[in-house]
PDB file of C-alpha atoms and ligand atoms in Angstrom:
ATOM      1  CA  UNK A  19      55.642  17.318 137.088  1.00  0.00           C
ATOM      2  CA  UNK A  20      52.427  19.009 135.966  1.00  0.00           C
ATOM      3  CA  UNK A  21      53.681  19.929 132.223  1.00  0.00           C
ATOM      4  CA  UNK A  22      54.293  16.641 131.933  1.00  0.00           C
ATOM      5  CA  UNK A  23      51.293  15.537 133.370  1.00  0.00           C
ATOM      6  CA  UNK A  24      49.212  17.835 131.079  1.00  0.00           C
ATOM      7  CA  UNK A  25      50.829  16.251 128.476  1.00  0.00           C
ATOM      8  CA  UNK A  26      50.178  13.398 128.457  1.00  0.00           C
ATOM      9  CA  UNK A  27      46.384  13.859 129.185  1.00  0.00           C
ATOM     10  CA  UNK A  28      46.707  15.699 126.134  1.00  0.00           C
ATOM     11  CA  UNK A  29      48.710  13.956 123.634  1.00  0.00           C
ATOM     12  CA  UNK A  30      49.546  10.051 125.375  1.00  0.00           C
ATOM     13  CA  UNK A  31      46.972   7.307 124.115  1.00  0.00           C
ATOM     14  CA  UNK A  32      46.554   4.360 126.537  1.00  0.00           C
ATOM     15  CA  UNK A  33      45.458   1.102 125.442  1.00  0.00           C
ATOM     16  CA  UNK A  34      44.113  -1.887 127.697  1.00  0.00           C
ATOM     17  CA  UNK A  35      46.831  -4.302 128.620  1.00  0.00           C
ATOM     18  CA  UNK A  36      48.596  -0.995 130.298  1.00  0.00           C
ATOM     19  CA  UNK A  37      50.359   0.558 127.365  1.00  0.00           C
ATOM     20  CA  UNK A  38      51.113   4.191 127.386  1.00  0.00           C
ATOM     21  CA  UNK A  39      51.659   5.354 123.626  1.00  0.00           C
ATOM     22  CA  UNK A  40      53.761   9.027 123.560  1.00  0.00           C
ATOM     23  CA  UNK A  41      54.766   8.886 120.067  1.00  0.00           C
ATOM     24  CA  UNK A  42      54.261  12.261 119.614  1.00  0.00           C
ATOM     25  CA  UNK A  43      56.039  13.801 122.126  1.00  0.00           C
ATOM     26  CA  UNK A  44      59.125  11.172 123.493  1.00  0.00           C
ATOM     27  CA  UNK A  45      59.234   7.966 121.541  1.00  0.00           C
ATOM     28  CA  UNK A  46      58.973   8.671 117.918  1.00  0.00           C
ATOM     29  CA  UNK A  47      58.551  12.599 117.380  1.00  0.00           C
ATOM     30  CA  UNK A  48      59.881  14.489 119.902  1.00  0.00           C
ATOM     31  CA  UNK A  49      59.427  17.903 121.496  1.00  0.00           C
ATOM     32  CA  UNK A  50      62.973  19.006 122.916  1.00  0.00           C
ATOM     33  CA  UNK A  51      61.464  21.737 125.248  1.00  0.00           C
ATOM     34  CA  UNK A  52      59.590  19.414 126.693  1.00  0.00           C
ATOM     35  CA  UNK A  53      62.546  17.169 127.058  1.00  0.00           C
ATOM     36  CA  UNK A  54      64.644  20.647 128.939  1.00  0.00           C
ATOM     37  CA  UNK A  55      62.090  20.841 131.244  1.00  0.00           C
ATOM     38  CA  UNK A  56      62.563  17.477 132.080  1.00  0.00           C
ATOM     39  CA  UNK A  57      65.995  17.313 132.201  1.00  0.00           C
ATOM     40  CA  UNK A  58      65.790  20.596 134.651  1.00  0.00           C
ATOM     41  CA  UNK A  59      63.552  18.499 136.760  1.00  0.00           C
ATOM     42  CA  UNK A  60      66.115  15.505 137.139  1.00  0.00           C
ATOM     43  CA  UNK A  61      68.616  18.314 137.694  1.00  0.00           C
ATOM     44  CA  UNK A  62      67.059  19.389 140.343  1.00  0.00           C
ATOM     45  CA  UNK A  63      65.899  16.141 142.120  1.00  0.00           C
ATOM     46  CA  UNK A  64      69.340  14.861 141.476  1.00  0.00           C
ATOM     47  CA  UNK A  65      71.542  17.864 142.584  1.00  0.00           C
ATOM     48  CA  UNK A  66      74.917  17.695 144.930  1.00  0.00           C
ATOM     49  CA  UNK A  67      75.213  13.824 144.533  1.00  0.00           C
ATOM     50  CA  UNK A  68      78.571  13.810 142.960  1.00  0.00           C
ATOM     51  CA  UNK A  69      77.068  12.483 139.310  1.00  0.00           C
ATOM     52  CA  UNK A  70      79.913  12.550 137.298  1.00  0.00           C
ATOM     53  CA  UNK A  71      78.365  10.416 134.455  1.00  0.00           C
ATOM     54  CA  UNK A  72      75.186   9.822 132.907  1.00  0.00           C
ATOM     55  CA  UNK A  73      73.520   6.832 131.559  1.00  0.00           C
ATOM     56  CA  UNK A  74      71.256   5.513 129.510  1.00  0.00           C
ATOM     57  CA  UNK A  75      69.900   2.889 127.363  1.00  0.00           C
ATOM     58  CA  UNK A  76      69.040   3.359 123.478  1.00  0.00           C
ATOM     59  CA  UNK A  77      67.041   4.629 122.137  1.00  0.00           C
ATOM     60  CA  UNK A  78      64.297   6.546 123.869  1.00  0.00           C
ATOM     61  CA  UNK A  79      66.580   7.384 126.997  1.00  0.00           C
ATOM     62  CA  UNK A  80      69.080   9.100 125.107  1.00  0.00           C
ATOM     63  CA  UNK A  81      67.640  12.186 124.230  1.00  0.00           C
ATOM     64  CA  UNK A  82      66.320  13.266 127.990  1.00  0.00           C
ATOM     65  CA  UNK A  83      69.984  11.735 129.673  1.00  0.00           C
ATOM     66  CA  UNK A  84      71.811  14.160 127.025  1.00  0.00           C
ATOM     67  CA  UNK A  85      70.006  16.883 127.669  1.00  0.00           C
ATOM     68  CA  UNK A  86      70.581  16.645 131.625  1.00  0.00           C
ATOM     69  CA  UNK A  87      74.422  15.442 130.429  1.00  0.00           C
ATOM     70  CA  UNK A  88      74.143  18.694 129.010  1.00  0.00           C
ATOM     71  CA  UNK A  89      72.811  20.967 131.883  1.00  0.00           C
ATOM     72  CA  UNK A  90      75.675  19.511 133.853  1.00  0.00           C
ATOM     73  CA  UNK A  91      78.371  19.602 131.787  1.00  0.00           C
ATOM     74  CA  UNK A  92      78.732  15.700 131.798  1.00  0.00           C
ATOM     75  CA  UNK A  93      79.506  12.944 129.312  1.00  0.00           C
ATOM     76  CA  UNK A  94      76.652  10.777 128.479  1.00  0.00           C
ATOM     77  CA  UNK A  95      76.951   6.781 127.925  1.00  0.00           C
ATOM     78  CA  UNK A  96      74.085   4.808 126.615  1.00  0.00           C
ATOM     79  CA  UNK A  97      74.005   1.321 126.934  1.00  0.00           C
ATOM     80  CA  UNK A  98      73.684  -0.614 123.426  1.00  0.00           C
ATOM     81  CA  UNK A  99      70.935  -3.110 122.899  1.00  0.00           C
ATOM     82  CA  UNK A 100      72.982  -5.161 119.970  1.00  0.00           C
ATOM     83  CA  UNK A 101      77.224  -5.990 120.533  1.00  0.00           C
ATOM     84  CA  UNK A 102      78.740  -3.756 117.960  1.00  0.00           C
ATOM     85  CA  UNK A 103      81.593  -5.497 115.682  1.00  0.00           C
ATOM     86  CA  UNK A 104      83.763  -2.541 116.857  1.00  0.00           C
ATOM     87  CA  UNK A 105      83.549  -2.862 120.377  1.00  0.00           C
ATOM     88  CA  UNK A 106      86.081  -4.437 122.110  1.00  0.00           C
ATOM     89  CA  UNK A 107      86.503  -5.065 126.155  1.00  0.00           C
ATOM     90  CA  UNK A 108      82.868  -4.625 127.281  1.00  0.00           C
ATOM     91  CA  UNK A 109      80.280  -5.283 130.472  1.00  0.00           C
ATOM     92  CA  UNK A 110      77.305  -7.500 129.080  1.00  0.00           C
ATOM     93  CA  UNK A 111      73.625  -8.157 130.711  1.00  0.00           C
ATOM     94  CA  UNK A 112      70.754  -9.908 129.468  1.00  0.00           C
ATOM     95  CA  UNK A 113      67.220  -7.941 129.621  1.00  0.00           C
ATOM     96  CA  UNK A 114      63.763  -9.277 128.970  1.00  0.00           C
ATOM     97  CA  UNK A 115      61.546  -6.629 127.325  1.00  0.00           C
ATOM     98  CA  UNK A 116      58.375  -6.608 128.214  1.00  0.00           C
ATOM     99  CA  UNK A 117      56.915  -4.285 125.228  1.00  0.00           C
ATOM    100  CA  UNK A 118      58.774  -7.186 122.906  1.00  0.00           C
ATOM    101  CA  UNK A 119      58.311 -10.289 124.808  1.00  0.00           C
ATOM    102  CA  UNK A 120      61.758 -10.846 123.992  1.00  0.00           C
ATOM    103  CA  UNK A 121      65.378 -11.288 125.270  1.00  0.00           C
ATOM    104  CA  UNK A 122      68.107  -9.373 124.157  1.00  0.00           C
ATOM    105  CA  UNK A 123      71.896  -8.729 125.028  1.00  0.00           C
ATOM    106  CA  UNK A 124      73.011  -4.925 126.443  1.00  0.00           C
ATOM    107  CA  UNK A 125      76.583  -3.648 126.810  1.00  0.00           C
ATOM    108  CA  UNK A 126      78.803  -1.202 127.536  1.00  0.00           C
ATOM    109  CA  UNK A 127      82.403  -0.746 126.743  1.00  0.00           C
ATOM    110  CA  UNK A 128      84.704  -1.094 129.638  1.00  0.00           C
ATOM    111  CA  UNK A 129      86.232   2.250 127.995  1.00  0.00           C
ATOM    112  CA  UNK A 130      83.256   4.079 129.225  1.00  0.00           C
ATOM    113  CA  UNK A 131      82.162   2.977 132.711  1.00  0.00           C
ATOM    114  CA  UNK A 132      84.620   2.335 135.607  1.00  0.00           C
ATOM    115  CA  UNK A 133      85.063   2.230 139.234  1.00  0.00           C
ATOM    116  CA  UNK A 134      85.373   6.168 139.573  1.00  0.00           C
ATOM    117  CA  UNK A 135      81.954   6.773 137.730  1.00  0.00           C
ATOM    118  CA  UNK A 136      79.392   7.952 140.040  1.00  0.00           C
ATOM    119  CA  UNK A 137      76.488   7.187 137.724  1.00  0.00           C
ATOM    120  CA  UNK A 138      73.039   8.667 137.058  1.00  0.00           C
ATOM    121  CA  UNK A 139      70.687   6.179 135.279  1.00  0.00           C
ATOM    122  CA  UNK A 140      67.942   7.710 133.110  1.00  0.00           C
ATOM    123  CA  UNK A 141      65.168   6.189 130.869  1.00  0.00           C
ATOM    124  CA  UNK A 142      61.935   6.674 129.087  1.00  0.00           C
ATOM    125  CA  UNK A 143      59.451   4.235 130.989  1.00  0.00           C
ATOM    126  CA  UNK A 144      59.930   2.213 134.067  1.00  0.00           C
ATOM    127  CA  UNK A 145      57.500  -1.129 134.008  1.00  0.00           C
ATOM    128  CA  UNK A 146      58.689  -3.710 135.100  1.00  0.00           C
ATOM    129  CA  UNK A 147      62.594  -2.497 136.005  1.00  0.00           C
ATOM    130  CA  UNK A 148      64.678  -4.892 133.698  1.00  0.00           C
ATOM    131  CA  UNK A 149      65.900  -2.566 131.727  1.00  0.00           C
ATOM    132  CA  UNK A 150      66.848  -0.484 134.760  1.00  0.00           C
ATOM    133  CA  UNK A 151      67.882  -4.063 136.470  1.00  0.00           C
ATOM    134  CA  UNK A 152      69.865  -4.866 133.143  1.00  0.00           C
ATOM    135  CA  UNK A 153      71.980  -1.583 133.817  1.00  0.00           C
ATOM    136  CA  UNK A 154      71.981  -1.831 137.220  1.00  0.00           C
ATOM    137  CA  UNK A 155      74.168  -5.037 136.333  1.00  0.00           C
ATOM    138  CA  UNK A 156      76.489  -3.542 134.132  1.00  0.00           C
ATOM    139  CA  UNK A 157      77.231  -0.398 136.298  1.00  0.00           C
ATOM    140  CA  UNK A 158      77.678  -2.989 139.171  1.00  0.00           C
ATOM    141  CA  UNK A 159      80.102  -4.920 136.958  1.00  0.00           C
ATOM    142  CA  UNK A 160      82.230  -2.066 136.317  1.00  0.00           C
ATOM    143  CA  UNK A 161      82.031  -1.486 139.881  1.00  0.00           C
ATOM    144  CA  UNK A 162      80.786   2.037 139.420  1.00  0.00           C
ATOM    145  CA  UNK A 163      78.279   3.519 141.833  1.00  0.00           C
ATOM    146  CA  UNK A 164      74.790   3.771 141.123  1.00  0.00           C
ATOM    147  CA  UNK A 165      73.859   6.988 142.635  1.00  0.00           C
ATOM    148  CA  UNK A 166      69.766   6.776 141.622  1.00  0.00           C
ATOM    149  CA  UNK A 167      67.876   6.259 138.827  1.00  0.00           C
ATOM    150  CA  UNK A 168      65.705   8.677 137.280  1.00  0.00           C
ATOM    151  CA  UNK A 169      62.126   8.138 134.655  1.00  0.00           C
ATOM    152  CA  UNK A 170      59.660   9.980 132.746  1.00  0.00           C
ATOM    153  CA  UNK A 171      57.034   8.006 133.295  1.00  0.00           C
ATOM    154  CA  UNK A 172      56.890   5.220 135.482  1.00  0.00           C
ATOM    155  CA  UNK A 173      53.594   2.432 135.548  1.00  0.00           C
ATOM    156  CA  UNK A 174      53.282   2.096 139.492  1.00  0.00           C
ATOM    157  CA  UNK A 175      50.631  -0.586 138.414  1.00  0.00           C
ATOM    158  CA  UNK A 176      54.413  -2.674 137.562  1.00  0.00           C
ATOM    159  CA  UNK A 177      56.646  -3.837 139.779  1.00  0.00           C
ATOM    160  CA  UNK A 178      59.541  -1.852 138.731  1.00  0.00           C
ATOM    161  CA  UNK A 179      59.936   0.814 141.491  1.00  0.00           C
ATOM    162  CA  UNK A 180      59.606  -1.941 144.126  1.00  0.00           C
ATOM    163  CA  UNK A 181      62.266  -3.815 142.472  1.00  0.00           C
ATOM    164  CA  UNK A 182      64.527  -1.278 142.904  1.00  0.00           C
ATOM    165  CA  UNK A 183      63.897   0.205 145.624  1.00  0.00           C
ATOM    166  CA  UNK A 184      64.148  -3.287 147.290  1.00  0.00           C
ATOM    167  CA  UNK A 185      67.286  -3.388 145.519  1.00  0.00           C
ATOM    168  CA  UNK A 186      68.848  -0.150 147.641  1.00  0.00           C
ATOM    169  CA  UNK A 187      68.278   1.998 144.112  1.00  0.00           C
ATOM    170  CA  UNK A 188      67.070   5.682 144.742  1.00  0.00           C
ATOM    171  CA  UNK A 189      64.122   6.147 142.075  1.00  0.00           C
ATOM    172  CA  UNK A 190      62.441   9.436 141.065  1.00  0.00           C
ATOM    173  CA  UNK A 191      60.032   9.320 138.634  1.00  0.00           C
ATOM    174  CA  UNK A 192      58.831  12.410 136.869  1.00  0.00           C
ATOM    175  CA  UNK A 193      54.789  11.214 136.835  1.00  0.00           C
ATOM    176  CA  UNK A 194      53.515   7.839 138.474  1.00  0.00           C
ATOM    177  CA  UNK A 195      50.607   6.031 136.701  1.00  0.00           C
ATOM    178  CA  UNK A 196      48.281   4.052 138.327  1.00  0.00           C
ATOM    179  CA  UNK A 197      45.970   2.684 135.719  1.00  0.00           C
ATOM    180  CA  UNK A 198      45.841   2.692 132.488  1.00  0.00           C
ATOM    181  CA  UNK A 199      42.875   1.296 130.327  1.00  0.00           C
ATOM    182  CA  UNK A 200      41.933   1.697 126.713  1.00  0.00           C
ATOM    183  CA  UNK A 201      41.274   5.728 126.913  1.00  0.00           C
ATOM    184  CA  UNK A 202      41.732   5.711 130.340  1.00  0.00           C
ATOM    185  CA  UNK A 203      44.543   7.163 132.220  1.00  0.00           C
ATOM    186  CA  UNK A 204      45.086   7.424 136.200  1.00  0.00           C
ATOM    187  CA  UNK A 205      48.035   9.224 137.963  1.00  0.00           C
ATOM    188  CA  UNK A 206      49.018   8.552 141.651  1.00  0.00           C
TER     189      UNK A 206
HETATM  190  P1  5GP B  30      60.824  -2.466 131.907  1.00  0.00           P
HETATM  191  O1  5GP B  30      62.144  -3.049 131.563  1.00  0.00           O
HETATM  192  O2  5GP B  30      60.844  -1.519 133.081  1.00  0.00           O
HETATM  193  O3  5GP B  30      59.749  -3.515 132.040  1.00  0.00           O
HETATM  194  O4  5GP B  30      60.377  -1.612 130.649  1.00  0.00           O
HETATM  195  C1  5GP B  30      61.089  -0.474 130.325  1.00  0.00           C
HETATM  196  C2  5GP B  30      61.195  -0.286 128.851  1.00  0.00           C
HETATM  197  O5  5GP B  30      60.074  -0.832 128.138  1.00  0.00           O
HETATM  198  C3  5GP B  30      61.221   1.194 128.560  1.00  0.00           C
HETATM  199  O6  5GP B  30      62.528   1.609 128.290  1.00  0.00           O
HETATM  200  C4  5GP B  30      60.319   1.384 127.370  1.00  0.00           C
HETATM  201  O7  5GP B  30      61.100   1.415 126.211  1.00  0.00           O
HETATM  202  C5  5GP B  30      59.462   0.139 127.321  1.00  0.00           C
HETATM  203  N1  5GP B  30      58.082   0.335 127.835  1.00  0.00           N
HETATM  204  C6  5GP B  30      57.513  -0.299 128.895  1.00  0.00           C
HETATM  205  N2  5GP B  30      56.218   0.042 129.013  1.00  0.00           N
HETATM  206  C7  5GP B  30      55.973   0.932 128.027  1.00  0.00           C
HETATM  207  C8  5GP B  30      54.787   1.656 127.633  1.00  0.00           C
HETATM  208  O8  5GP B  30      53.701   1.569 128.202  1.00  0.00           O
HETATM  209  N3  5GP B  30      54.920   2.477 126.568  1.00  0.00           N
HETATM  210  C9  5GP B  30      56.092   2.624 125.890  1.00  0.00           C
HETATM  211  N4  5GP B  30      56.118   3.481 124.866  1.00  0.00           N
HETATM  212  N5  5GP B  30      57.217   1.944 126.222  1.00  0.00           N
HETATM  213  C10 5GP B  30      57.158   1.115 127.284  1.00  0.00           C
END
């Protein structure tokens, strides 16, 4: 997706170690026409699948999955990185971030995902896949059908495409990134 591409030449700023900072356009700040176009492009990669939900995981997937929840007409769920006191009957996964170097609990109410879901996963960044693993879980647990999963960015240079795809997951990624260095960014 070249306005996406141009983007991040423009505004990203890659350290070594392979981090991709876009603080000023998805993770912290964020440009919502940007994030249309986006959405319009998972639209259209996604299109006569029989989505009939969206999903996500907080906090930086949420705003591209409600935009295309919005294009579609379609109610959004994002998966919730602490158990809410609130929340009763729920699907829970366990997800090692890599950006953390930590563990931490996801869920999802049993309220909002179910066996007649035909789901649409969409996040930020796909590294290593598990967070994408994570709710590939829970949707699986529900017994919902994973219909493909869909990223912003994805870091080729991880293994998280090949997990999935090995896993029977459709993937489209919006850009691929081969390397990135301090300064340095190379797209596939
Ligand atoms: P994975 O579970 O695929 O290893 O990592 C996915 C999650 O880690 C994404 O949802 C994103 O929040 C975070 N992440 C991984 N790599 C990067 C990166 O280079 N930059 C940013 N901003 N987030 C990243």
């Amino acid at each position: 997706m070249k306005e996406l591409h141009d983007r991040i030449l423009k505004d990203g700023q890659s350290f070594d170690g392979g981090i991709l900072k876009v603080d000023s356009f998805i993770n912290h700040q964020m440009d919502p026409v940007l994030m249309h176009s986006i959405a319009l492009e998972f639209v259209k990669r996604f299109s006569d699948l029989g989505i009939n939900k969206i999903v996500t995981i907080e906090a930086s997937g949420i705003a591209p999955a409600i935009m295309v929840g919005l294009e579609w007409g379609l109610p959004v769920v994002f998966i919730k990185k602490a158990k809410p006191k609130t929340m009763g009957d729920m699907y829970t996964a366990q997800v090692y971030s890599y950006t953390k170097d930590r563990t931490y609990d996801v869920c999802v109410s049993k309220n909002y995902l179910g066996k007649n879901d035909r789901v649409l996963f969409i996040d930020d960044f796909l590294a290593n896949g598990n967070a994408a693993l994570g709710a590939k879980d829970l949707i699986g647990q529900a017994d919902a059908t994973l219909v493909g999963m869909g990223f912003i960015i994805e870091k080729s240079f991880q293994e998280g495409a090949t997990r999935l795809e090995k896993s029977g997951t459709r993937v489209e990624s919006l850009v691929r990134i081969q390397t990135l260095k301090d300064n340095y960014i190379e797209f596939l």
